[in-house]
Amino acid sequence: MKVTPVTSEELFNLLQHQKNWPSGGPPVVFDLRPAEAYAARHMRGAHHASVSADGSIVAPAKSWWDRIVCVYDEEPSGLEDHPVSQTLLREGLARELLVLSEPYDAFQSAFKYLCARGDSKSAMKRPLYPSC
């Protein structure tokens, strides 16, 4: 599986342009920040992901199988070495691994409307990725 760094703008374009068939849908987005940071604010549609003691990924079951997966953190350094990334690479169940090459705050400041508080009920009612 290949690992590809992407900028905030490239991730936005992937989320926008791959939302329909036949592309297989937008990338599955995993937030690797601490649970408190995820609960405070995260990309809409992102799942908080971690690795359990037995080495399996703690995220919605099979959400990443044969899909493109993008991971992000507060700082992009070391994302390829993060336990979630290493597990995805080792298991080979994802189609491709994208790593956001910018901090989460850079994505949030560029695309505020794609980020929401963890407890926001209205964010769940809106489409994940608005149309142009």
JSON list of C-alpha atoms in Angstrom, two decimals:
[
{"chain": "A", "resi": 1, "resn": "MET", "atom": "CA", "xyz": [0.00, 0.00, 0.00]},
{"chain": "A", "resi": 2, "resn": "LYS", "atom": "CA", "xyz": [1.34, 3.42, -0.82]},
{"chain": "A", "resi": 3, "resn": "VAL", "atom": "CA", "xyz": [1.48, 6.36, 1.59]},
{"chain": "A", "resi": 4, "resn": "THR", "atom": "CA", "xyz": [0.77, 9.78, 0.08]},
{"chain": "A", "resi": 5, "resn": "PRO", "atom": "CA", "xyz": [1.03, 13.16, 1.82]},
{"chain": "A", "resi": 6, "resn": "VAL", "atom": "CA", "xyz": [-1.80, 15.58, 0.98]},
{"chain": "A", "resi": 7, "resn": "THR", "atom": "CA", "xyz": [-2.35, 19.26, 1.74]},
{"chain": "A", "resi": 8, "resn": "SER", "atom": "CA", "xyz": [-5.59, 20.64, 3.18]},
{"chain": "A", "resi": 9, "resn": "GLU", "atom": "CA", "xyz": [-6.68, 21.79, -0.28]},
{"chain": "A", "resi": 10, "resn": "GLU", "atom": "CA", "xyz": [-5.92, 18.41, -1.86]},
{"chain": "A", "resi": 11, "resn": "LEU", "atom": "CA", "xyz": [-7.90, 16.65, 0.88]},
{"chain": "A", "resi": 12, "resn": "PHE", "atom": "CA", "xyz": [-10.81, 19.04, 0.35]},
{"chain": "A", "resi": 13, "resn": "ASN", "atom": "CA", "xyz": [-10.75, 18.29, -3.38]},
{"chain": "A", "resi": 14, "resn": "LEU", "atom": "CA", "xyz": [-10.71, 14.54, -2.72]},
{"chain": "A", "resi": 15, "resn": "LEU", "atom": "CA", "xyz": [-13.63, 14.87, -0.33]},
{"chain": "A", "resi": 16, "resn": "GLN", "atom": "CA", "xyz": [-15.56, 16.94, -2.88]},
{"chain": "A", "resi": 17, "resn": "HIS", "atom": "CA", "xyz": [-14.80, 15.18, -6.15]},
{"chain": "A", "resi": 18, "resn": "GLN", "atom": "CA", "xyz": [-14.85, 11.58, -5.00]},
{"chain": "A", "resi": 19, "resn": "LYS", "atom": "CA", "xyz": [-18.16, 11.68, -3.18]},
{"chain": "A", "resi": 20, "resn": "ASN", "atom": "CA", "xyz": [-20.05, 9.94, -6.00]},
{"chain": "A", "resi": 21, "resn": "TRP", "atom": "CA", "xyz": [-19.86, 6.69, -7.89]},
{"chain": "A", "resi": 22, "resn": "PRO", "atom": "CA", "xyz": [-17.72, 5.29, -9.55]},
{"chain": "A", "resi": 23, "resn": "SER", "atom": "CA", "xyz": [-14.80, 6.66, -7.53]},
{"chain": "A", "resi": 24, "resn": "GLY", "atom": "CA", "xyz": [-15.64, 4.51, -4.49]},
{"chain": "A", "resi": 25, "resn": "GLY", "atom": "CA", "xyz": [-16.55, 7.47, -2.34]},
{"chain": "A", "resi": 26, "resn": "PRO", "atom": "CA", "xyz": [-14.50, 9.98, -0.42]},
{"chain": "A", "resi": 27, "resn": "PRO", "atom": "CA", "xyz": [-11.60, 8.88, 1.75]},
{"chain": "A", "resi": 28, "resn": "VAL", "atom": "CA", "xyz": [-12.36, 7.57, 5.22]},
{"chain": "A", "resi": 29, "resn": "VAL", "atom": "CA", "xyz": [-10.92, 10.16, 7.60]},
{"chain": "A", "resi": 30, "resn": "PHE", "atom": "CA", "xyz": [-9.33, 9.11, 10.90]},
{"chain": "A", "resi": 31, "resn": "ASP", "atom": "CA", "xyz": [-8.60, 11.69, 13.60]},
{"chain": "A", "resi": 32, "resn": "LEU", "atom": "CA", "xyz": [-5.54, 10.52, 15.55]},
{"chain": "A", "resi": 33, "resn": "ARG", "atom": "CA", "xyz": [-5.62, 13.33, 18.11]},
{"chain": "A", "resi": 34, "resn": "PRO", "atom": "CA", "xyz": [-6.50, 12.65, 21.76]},
{"chain": "A", "resi": 35, "resn": "ALA", "atom": "CA", "xyz": [-10.18, 11.87, 22.40]},
{"chain": "A", "resi": 36, "resn": "GLU", "atom": "CA", "xyz": [-10.65, 15.22, 24.17]},
{"chain": "A", "resi": 37, "resn": "ALA", "atom": "CA", "xyz": [-9.45, 17.16, 21.12]},
{"chain": "A", "resi": 38, "resn": "TYR", "atom": "CA", "xyz": [-11.69, 15.07, 18.85]},
{"chain": "A", "resi": 39, "resn": "ALA", "atom": "CA", "xyz": [-14.69, 15.75, 21.12]},
{"chain": "A", "resi": 40, "resn": "ALA", "atom": "CA", "xyz": [-13.96, 19.48, 21.12]},
{"chain": "A", "resi": 41, "resn": "ARG", "atom": "CA", "xyz": [-13.75, 19.87, 17.31]},
{"chain": "A", "resi": 42, "resn": "HIS", "atom": "CA", "xyz": [-13.00, 17.60, 14.34]},
{"chain": "A", "resi": 43, "resn": "MET", "atom": "CA", "xyz": [-13.58, 17.23, 10.60]},
{"chain": "A", "resi": 44, "resn": "ARG", "atom": "CA", "xyz": [-17.20, 16.37, 9.94]},
{"chain": "A", "resi": 45, "resn": "GLY", "atom": "CA", "xyz": [-17.45, 12.69, 9.08]},
{"chain": "A", "resi": 46, "resn": "ALA", "atom": "CA", "xyz": [-14.09, 11.85, 10.70]},
{"chain": "A", "resi": 47, "resn": "HIS", "atom": "CA", "xyz": [-13.79, 8.91, 13.08]},
{"chain": "A", "resi": 48, "resn": "HIS", "atom": "CA", "xyz": [-11.60, 8.95, 16.16]},
{"chain": "A", "resi": 49, "resn": "ALA", "atom": "CA", "xyz": [-9.14, 6.09, 15.74]},
{"chain": "A", "resi": 50, "resn": "SER", "atom": "CA", "xyz": [-6.64, 4.40, 18.00]},
{"chain": "A", "resi": 51, "resn": "VAL", "atom": "CA", "xyz": [-5.02, 1.00, 18.43]},
{"chain": "A", "resi": 52, "resn": "SER", "atom": "CA", "xyz": [-6.16, -1.39, 21.16]},
{"chain": "A", "resi": 53, "resn": "ALA", "atom": "CA", "xyz": [-3.88, -3.45, 23.39]},
{"chain": "A", "resi": 54, "resn": "ASP", "atom": "CA", "xyz": [-4.29, -6.44, 21.06]},
{"chain": "A", "resi": 55, "resn": "GLY", "atom": "CA", "xyz": [-3.08, -4.37, 18.08]},
{"chain": "A", "resi": 56, "resn": "SER", "atom": "CA", "xyz": [-6.39, -3.87, 16.28]},
{"chain": "A", "resi": 57, "resn": "ILE", "atom": "CA", "xyz": [-7.76, -0.53, 15.13]},
{"chain": "A", "resi": 58, "resn": "VAL", "atom": "CA", "xyz": [-10.46, 0.97, 17.34]},
{"chain": "A", "resi": 59, "resn": "ALA", "atom": "CA", "xyz": [-12.80, 2.66, 14.84]},
{"chain": "A", "resi": 60, "resn": "PRO", "atom": "CA", "xyz": [-16.11, 1.76, 13.18]},
{"chain": "A", "resi": 61, "resn": "ALA", "atom": "CA", "xyz": [-15.78, -1.85, 12.09]},
{"chain": "A", "resi": 62, "resn": "LYS", "atom": "CA", "xyz": [-14.54, -2.38, 8.54]},
{"chain": "A", "resi": 63, "resn": "SER", "atom": "CA", "xyz": [-15.03, 1.31, 7.65]},
{"chain": "A", "resi": 64, "resn": "TRP", "atom": "CA", "xyz": [-11.61, 1.39, 6.02]},
{"chain": "A", "resi": 65, "resn": "TRP", "atom": "CA", "xyz": [-11.59, -1.96, 4.20]},
{"chain": "A", "resi": 66, "resn": "ASP", "atom": "CA", "xyz": [-10.73, -1.44, 0.53]},
{"chain": "A", "resi": 67, "resn": "ARG", "atom": "CA", "xyz": [-11.08, 2.33, 0.92]},
{"chain": "A", "resi": 68, "resn": "ILE", "atom": "CA", "xyz": [-8.67, 5.23, 0.75]},
{"chain": "A", "resi": 69, "resn": "VAL", "atom": "CA", "xyz": [-7.90, 6.33, 4.33]},
{"chain": "A", "resi": 70, "resn": "CYS", "atom": "CA", "xyz": [-6.66, 9.76, 5.37]},
{"chain": "A", "resi": 71, "resn": "VAL", "atom": "CA", "xyz": [-5.19, 10.33, 8.83]},
{"chain": "A", "resi": 72, "resn": "TYR", "atom": "CA", "xyz": [-4.54, 13.63, 10.57]},
{"chain": "A", "resi": 73, "resn": "ASP", "atom": "CA", "xyz": [-3.19, 14.83, 13.89]},
{"chain": "A", "resi": 74, "resn": "GLU", "atom": "CA", "xyz": [-2.40, 18.09, 15.65]},
{"chain": "A", "resi": 75, "resn": "GLU", "atom": "CA", "xyz": [1.03, 18.03, 14.01]},
{"chain": "A", "resi": 76, "resn": "PRO", "atom": "CA", "xyz": [1.81, 16.09, 10.82]},
{"chain": "A", "resi": 77, "resn": "SER", "atom": "CA", "xyz": [5.27, 14.91, 11.83]},
{"chain": "A", "resi": 78, "resn": "GLY", "atom": "CA", "xyz": [5.42, 11.19, 12.50]},
{"chain": "A", "resi": 79, "resn": "LEU", "atom": "CA", "xyz": [2.00, 10.34, 11.05]},
{"chain": "A", "resi": 80, "resn": "GLU", "atom": "CA", "xyz": [3.47, 7.48, 9.01]},
{"chain": "A", "resi": 81, "resn": "ASP", "atom": "CA", "xyz": [4.91, 6.03, 12.24]},
{"chain": "A", "resi": 82, "resn": "HIS", "atom": "CA", "xyz": [1.70, 6.40, 14.26]},
{"chain": "A", "resi": 83, "resn": "PRO", "atom": "CA", "xyz": [0.37, 3.02, 15.52]},
{"chain": "A", "resi": 84, "resn": "VAL", "atom": "CA", "xyz": [-2.87, 3.41, 13.50]},
{"chain": "A", "resi": 85, "resn": "SER", "atom": "CA", "xyz": [-0.92, 4.10, 10.30]},
{"chain": "A", "resi": 86, "resn": "GLN", "atom": "CA", "xyz": [1.43, 1.20, 10.98]},
{"chain": "A", "resi": 87, "resn": "THR", "atom": "CA", "xyz": [-1.52, -1.15, 11.59]},
{"chain": "A", "resi": 88, "resn": "LEU", "atom": "CA", "xyz": [-3.19, -0.03, 8.35]},
{"chain": "A", "resi": 89, "resn": "LEU", "atom": "CA", "xyz": [0.04, -0.61, 6.45]},
{"chain": "A", "resi": 90, "resn": "ARG", "atom": "CA", "xyz": [0.69, -3.98, 8.11]},
{"chain": "A", "resi": 91, "resn": "GLU", "atom": "CA", "xyz": [-2.84, -5.33, 7.58]},
{"chain": "A", "resi": 92, "resn": "GLY", "atom": "CA", "xyz": [-3.09, -3.98, 4.04]},
{"chain": "A", "resi": 93, "resn": "LEU", "atom": "CA", "xyz": [-6.89, -3.75, 4.18]},
{"chain": "A", "resi": 94, "resn": "ALA", "atom": "CA", "xyz": [-7.03, -0.12, 3.03]},
{"chain": "A", "resi": 95, "resn": "ARG", "atom": "CA", "xyz": [-6.55, 0.78, -0.63]},
{"chain": "A", "resi": 96, "resn": "GLU", "atom": "CA", "xyz": [-4.23, 3.73, 0.05]},
{"chain": "A", "resi": 97, "resn": "LEU", "atom": "CA", "xyz": [-3.06, 5.73, 3.07]},
{"chain": "A", "resi": 98, "resn": "LEU", "atom": "CA", "xyz": [-3.11, 9.53, 2.86]},
{"chain": "A", "resi": 99, "resn": "VAL", "atom": "CA", "xyz": [-1.47, 11.64, 5.56]},
{"chain": "A", "resi": 100, "resn": "LEU", "atom": "CA", "xyz": [-2.46, 15.27, 6.01]},
{"chain": "A", "resi": 101, "resn": "SER", "atom": "CA", "xyz": [0.83, 17.14, 5.66]},
{"chain": "A", "resi": 102, "resn": "GLU", "atom": "CA", "xyz": [-0.47, 20.14, 7.62]},
{"chain": "A", "resi": 103, "resn": "PRO", "atom": "CA", "xyz": [-1.63, 20.49, 11.22]},
{"chain": "A", "resi": 104, "resn": "TYR", "atom": "CA", "xyz": [-5.35, 20.06, 11.92]},
{"chain": "A", "resi": 105, "resn": "ASP", "atom": "CA", "xyz": [-5.57, 23.78, 12.80]},
{"chain": "A", "resi": 106, "resn": "ALA", "atom": "CA", "xyz": [-4.49, 24.69, 9.25]},
{"chain": "A", "resi": 107, "resn": "PHE", "atom": "CA", "xyz": [-7.30, 22.58, 7.78]},
{"chain": "A", "resi": 108, "resn": "GLN", "atom": "CA", "xyz": [-9.78, 24.03, 10.26]},
{"chain": "A", "resi": 109, "resn": "SER", "atom": "CA", "xyz": [-8.83, 27.63, 9.46]},
{"chain": "A", "resi": 110, "resn": "ALA", "atom": "CA", "xyz": [-9.04, 26.98, 5.70]},
{"chain": "A", "resi": 111, "resn": "PHE", "atom": "CA", "xyz": [-12.27, 24.94, 5.77]},
{"chain": "A", "resi": 112, "resn": "LYS", "atom": "CA", "xyz": [-14.19, 25.92, 8.92]},
{"chain": "A", "resi": 113, "resn": "TYR", "atom": "CA", "xyz": [-17.47, 24.69, 7.44]},
{"chain": "A", "resi": 114, "resn": "LEU", "atom": "CA", "xyz": [-16.05, 21.15, 7.21]},
{"chain": "A", "resi": 115, "resn": "CYS", "atom": "CA", "xyz": [-15.29, 21.09, 10.94]},
{"chain": "A", "resi": 116, "resn": "ALA", "atom": "CA", "xyz": [-17.73, 20.79, 13.82]},
{"chain": "A", "resi": 117, "resn": "ARG", "atom": "CA", "xyz": [-17.90, 20.45, 17.57]},
{"chain": "A", "resi": 118, "resn": "GLY", "atom": "CA", "xyz": [-18.24, 16.88, 18.72]},
{"chain": "A", "resi": 119, "resn": "ASP", "atom": "CA", "xyz": [-21.57, 17.62, 20.40]},
{"chain": "A", "resi": 120, "resn": "SER", "atom": "CA", "xyz": [-23.07, 19.59, 17.49]},
{"chain": "A", "resi": 121, "resn": "LYS", "atom": "CA", "xyz": [-26.46, 18.13, 16.55]},
{"chain": "A", "resi": 122, "resn": "SER", "atom": "CA", "xyz": [-26.91, 20.45, 13.55]},
{"chain": "A", "resi": 123, "resn": "ALA", "atom": "CA", "xyz": [-23.59, 19.32, 12.04]},
{"chain": "A", "resi": 124, "resn": "MET", "atom": "CA", "xyz": [-24.95, 15.78, 11.80]},
{"chain": "A", "resi": 125, "resn": "LYS", "atom": "CA", "xyz": [-27.97, 17.00, 9.79]},
{"chain": "A", "resi": 126, "resn": "ARG", "atom": "CA", "xyz": [-25.92, 18.76, 7.12]},
{"chain": "A", "resi": 127, "resn": "PRO", "atom": "CA", "xyz": [-24.32, 16.88, 4.22]},
{"chain": "A", "resi": 128, "resn": "LEU", "atom": "CA", "xyz": [-20.77, 15.84, 5.08]},
{"chain": "A", "resi": 129, "resn": "TYR", "atom": "CA", "xyz": [-19.28, 17.53, 2.05]},
{"chain": "A", "resi": 130, "resn": "PRO", "atom": "CA", "xyz": [-21.26, 20.44, 0.61]},
{"chain": "A", "resi": 131, "resn": "SER", "atom": "CA", "xyz": [-21.54, 20.75, -3.14]},
{"chain": "A", "resi": 132, "resn": "CYS", "atom": "CA", "xyz": [-19.86, 23.54, -5.09]}
]
